XYZ file of C-alpha atoms in Angstrom:
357
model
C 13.613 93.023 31.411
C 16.105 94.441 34.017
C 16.165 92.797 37.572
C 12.908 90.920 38.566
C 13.699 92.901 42.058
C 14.120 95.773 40.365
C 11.337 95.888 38.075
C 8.707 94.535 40.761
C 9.741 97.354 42.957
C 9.901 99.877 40.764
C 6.358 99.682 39.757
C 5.299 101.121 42.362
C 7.335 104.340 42.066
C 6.142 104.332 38.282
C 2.930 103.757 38.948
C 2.149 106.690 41.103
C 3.576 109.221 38.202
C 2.744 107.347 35.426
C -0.060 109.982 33.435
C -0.380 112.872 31.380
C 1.445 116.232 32.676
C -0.615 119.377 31.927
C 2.012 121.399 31.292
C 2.205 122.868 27.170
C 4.994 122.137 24.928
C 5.979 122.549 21.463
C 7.129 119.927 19.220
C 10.797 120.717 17.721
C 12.069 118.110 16.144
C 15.869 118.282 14.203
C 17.675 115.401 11.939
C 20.296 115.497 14.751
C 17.847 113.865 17.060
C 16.606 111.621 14.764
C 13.196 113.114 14.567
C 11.460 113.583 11.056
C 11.436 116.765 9.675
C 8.533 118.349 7.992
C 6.334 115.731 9.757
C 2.915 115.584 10.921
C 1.775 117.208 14.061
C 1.218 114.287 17.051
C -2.147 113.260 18.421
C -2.721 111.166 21.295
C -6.058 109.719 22.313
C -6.555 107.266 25.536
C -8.769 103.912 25.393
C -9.665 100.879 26.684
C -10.594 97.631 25.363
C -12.698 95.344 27.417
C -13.793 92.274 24.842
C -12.973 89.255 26.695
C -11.265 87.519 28.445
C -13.134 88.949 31.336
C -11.323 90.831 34.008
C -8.348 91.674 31.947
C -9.081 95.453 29.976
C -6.500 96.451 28.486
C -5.744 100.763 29.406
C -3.984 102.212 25.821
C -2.933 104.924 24.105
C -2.469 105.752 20.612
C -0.359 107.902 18.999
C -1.159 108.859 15.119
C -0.661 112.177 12.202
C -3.144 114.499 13.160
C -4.196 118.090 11.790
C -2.235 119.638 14.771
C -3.962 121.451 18.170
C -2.673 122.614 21.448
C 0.136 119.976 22.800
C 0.526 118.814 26.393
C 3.647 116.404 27.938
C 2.256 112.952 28.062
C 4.043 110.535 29.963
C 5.712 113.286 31.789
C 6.602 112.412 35.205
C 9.152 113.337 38.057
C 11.503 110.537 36.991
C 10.655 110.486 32.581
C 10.759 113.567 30.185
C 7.404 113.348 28.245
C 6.479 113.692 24.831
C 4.762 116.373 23.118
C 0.997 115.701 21.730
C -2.118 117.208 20.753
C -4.400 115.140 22.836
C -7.517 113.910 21.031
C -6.507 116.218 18.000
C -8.321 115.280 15.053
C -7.036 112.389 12.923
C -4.913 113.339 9.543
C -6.714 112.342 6.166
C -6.067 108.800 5.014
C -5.382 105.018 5.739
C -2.455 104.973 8.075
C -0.035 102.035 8.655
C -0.246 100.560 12.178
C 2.273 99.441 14.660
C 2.114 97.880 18.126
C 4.223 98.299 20.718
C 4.452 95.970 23.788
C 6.203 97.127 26.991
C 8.623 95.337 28.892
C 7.956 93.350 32.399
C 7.343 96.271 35.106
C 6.732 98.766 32.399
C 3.644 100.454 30.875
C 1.985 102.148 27.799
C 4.177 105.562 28.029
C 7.576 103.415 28.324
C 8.540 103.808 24.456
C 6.609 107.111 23.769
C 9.775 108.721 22.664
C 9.661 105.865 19.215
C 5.682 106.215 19.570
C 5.645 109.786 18.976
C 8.698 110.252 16.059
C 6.540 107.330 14.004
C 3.283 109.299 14.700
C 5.043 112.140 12.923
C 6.286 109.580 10.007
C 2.695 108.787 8.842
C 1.965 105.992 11.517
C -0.658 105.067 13.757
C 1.132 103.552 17.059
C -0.663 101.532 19.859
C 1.095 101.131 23.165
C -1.158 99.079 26.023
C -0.829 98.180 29.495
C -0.713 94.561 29.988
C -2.083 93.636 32.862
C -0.068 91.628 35.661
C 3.291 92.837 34.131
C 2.811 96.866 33.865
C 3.977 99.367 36.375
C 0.128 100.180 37.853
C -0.845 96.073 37.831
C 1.452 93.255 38.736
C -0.502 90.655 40.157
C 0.414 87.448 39.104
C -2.486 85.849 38.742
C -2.716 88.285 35.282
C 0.441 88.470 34.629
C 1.414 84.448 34.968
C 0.212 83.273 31.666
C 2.783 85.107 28.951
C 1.111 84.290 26.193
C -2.164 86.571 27.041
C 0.549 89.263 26.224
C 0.641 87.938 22.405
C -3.229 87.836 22.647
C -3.453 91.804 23.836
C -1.878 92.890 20.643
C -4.551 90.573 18.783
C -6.965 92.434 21.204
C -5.722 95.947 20.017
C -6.218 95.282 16.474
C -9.862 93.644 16.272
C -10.677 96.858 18.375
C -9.492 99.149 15.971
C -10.795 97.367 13.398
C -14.364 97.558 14.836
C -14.141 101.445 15.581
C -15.517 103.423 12.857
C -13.095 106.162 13.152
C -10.076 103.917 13.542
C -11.477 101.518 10.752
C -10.891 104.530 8.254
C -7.818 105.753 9.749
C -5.444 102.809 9.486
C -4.753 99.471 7.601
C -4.998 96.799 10.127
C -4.772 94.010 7.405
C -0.525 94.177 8.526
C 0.880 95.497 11.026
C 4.464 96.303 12.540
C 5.484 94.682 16.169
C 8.068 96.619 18.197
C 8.944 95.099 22.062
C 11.213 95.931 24.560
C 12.853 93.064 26.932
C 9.829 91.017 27.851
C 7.799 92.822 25.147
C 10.312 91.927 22.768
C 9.403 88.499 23.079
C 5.630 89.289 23.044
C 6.346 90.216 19.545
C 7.960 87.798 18.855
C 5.694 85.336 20.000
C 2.745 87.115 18.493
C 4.245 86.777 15.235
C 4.736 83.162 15.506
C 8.168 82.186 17.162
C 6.891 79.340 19.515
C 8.167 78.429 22.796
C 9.646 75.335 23.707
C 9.651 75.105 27.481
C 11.079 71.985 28.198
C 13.997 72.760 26.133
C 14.209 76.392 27.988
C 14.333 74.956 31.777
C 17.578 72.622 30.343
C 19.089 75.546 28.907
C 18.475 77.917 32.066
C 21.096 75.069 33.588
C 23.585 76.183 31.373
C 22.275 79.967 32.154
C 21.598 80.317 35.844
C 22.250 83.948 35.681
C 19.671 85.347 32.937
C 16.861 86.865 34.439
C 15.082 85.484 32.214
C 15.361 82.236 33.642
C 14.989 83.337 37.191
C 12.097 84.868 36.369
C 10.744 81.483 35.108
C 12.299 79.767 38.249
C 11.054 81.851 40.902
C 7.676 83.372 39.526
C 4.379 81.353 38.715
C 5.689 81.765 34.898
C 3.326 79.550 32.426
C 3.188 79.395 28.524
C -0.282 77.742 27.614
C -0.248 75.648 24.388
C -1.130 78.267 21.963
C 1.665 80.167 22.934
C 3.994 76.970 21.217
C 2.119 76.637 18.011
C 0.003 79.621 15.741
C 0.855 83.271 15.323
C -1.672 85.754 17.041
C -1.107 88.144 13.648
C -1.150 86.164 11.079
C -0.354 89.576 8.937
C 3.111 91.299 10.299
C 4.906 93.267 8.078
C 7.846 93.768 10.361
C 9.148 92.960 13.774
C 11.866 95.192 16.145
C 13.386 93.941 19.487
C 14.760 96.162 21.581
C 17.384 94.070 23.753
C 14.201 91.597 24.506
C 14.617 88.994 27.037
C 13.294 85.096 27.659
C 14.567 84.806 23.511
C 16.153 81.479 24.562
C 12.724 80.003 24.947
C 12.080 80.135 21.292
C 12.395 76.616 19.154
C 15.127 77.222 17.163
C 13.451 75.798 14.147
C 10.215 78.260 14.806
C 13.042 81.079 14.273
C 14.321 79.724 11.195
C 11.427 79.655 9.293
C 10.262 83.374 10.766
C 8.796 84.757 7.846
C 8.712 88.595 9.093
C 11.968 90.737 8.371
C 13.224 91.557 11.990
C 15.591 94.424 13.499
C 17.391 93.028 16.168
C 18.378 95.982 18.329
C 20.536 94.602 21.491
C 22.402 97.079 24.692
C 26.068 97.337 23.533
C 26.362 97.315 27.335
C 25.120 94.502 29.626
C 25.924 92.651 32.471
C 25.978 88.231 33.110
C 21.697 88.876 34.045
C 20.564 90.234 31.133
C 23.787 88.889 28.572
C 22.769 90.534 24.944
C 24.908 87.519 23.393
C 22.970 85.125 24.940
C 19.293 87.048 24.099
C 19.549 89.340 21.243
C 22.654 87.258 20.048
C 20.483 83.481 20.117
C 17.733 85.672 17.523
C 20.583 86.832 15.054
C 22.153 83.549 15.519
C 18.428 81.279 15.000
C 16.683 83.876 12.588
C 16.495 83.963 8.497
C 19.683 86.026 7.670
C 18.022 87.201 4.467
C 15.158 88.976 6.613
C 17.166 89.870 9.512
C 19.334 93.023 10.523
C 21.167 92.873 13.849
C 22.019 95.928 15.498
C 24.310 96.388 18.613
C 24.130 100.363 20.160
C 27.271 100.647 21.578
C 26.811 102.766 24.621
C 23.342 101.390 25.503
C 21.868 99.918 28.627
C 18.898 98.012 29.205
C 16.953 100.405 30.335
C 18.268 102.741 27.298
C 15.187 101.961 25.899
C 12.885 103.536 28.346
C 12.281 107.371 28.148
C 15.039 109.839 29.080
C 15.197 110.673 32.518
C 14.978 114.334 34.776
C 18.231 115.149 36.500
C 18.196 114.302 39.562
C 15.665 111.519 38.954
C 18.197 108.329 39.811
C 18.662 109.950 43.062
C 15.033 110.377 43.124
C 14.336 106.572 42.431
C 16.888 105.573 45.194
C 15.836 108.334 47.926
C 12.270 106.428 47.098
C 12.763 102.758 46.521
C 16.705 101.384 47.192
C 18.219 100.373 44.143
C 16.080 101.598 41.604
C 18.781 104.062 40.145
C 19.285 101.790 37.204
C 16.167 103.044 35.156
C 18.421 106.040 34.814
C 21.600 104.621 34.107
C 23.201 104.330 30.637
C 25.930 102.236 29.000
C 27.919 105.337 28.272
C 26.736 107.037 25.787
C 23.877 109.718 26.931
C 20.192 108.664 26.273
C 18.808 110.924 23.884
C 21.679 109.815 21.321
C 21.010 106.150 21.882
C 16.731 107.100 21.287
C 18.148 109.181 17.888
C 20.437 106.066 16.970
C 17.407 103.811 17.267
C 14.567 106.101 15.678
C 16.201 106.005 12.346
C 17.124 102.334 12.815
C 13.300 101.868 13.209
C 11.926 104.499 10.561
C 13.893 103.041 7.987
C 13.269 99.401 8.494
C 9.613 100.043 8.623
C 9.394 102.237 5.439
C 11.209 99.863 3.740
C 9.476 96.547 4.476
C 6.157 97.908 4.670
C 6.668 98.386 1.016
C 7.403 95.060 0.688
């Protein structure tokens, strides 16, 4: 979730590089980097959704196993490293298992393309979205006010895939996997029925002045309409992943103890009083089924681990553009492509296994 400062600002530096590089690249991929070896090829196709609510289309991409086809960089920027893809390559064979990913506040669709792109070559079909009001290109808050039209985007996604002909016969959209990042991470979360209890969140943000999380609900219009408290928006989720989310404290404690979907809990091993992992990551493990739930701490994370690798040079970039934006960039110690590698096989392996399940 990072700074609310921070992440308003650097939207607009994001914004103006966030699209598909035409540059060609090849797609190596070792064990070492966590990658899958002997894996399909990457496609990448671009859509939008506009069912209602009117006024709010939703921009996407989707990355899935494909026959193979000249790649190109997408999500390569000045300040990110893309990924390789073969843009609108044809679609492997087969019913494909699907996964949605939901960006954090300030972010967009390309944010976790390096996860999006090593499940794509593990067999699944991935869906990343801009939500409007809280992405990098869009964040007015008359969109972005009411958090739970995030949990009703991912519903979005799904019915359209489910109505394409193509993407009808190209994945199973009976269950799906949820993976979030900070604010995403509770979209997921939400989606997949944690409800939010906001009168018992303002009295805990007394004990908390410093999250974010609870600035953000202090300072910004911040609203949770009621079916954001009470029914899942995917009634069928065969697994969740959080990666360090933010604004968990707003969940009933009760709604996470009777969570029904098994959920990695992936916190920042590094972390400051704003964004406290015990207190967000930490109140999940502590609140969740410990039967269904694995919790994860990457020591030598940040935040912002979780967003793509960055250029050299680009944190001076960020600054030289927009003051204080050099934390996109910054680490917990350890460099980013070994966190990414740490968490790829942390999220391969709890997907294979529980969509099995």
């Amino acid at each position: 979730m990072g700074s609310a400062s921070s992440l308003r600002a650097a939207a607009a530096t994001v914004a103006v590089v966030s699209c598909l590089a035409v540059s060609a690249a090849t797609a190596g991929a070792t064990d070492a980097s966590g990658t899958i070896p002997n894996a399909s090829p990457v496609g990448l196709r671009r859509f939008t959704v506009t069912s209602p609510p009117a006024g709010r289309p939703l921009e996407a991409v989707v990355w899935y196993p494909s026959t193979g086809g000249p790649t190109r960089l997408a999500g390569d920027n000045p300040i990110f490293v893309g990924e390789p893809a073969a843009i609108d390559a044809p679609i492997s064979p087969g019913s494909h298992r699907l996964v949605l990913v939901s960006h954090g506040h300030g972010g967009n669709l390309f944010n976790q393309a390096w996860l999006a792109s090593t499940l794509a070559r593990a067999g699944y079909v991935v869906v990343a979205a801009n939500h409007p009001g809280t992405t990098s290109t869009d964040m007015r808050p008359a969109l972005g006010a009411d958090l739970g039209e995030r949990r009703r985007d991912l519903a979005r996604l799904v019915a359209w895939l489910a109505a394409e002909p193509e993407w009808s016969r190209a994945v199973d959209a009976r269950r799906v996997a949820l993976i979030g990042h900070s604010l995403g991470g509770w979209t997921v979360m939400a989606a997949a029925g944690a409800r939010v209890d906001l009168t018992r969140f303002r009295a805990d943000c007394r004990d908390h002045p410093d999250l974010i999380a609870c600035r953000i609900v202090r300072d910004l219009p911040i609203v949770f309409d009621a079916e954001a408290t009470s029914t899942p928006a995917l009634p069928a989720v065969a697994a969740v992943v959080t990666l360090d989310l933010g604004l968990a404290r707003s969940f009933d404690p009760a709604s996470l103890a009777a969570f029904a979907p098994p959920t990695l809990v992936i916190a920042a091993g590094t972390y400051g009083p704003d964004m406290d992992a015990t207190l967000e990551s930490g109140y999940l493990t502590d609140n969740l089924p410990r039967g269904r739930t694995k919790s994860v701490s990457l020591e030598g994370a940040a935040h912002f681990s979780f967003l793509g690798r960055c250029k050299p040079g680009a944190a001076e970039r960020l600054d030289a553009g927009i003051p204080a934006q050099g934390p996109l960039c910054q680490d917990g110690g350890a460099d980013r492509a070994s966190v990414h590698a740490r968490a790829r096989s942390l999220v391969v392996d709890w997907l294979d296994r529980h969509f099995g399940d």
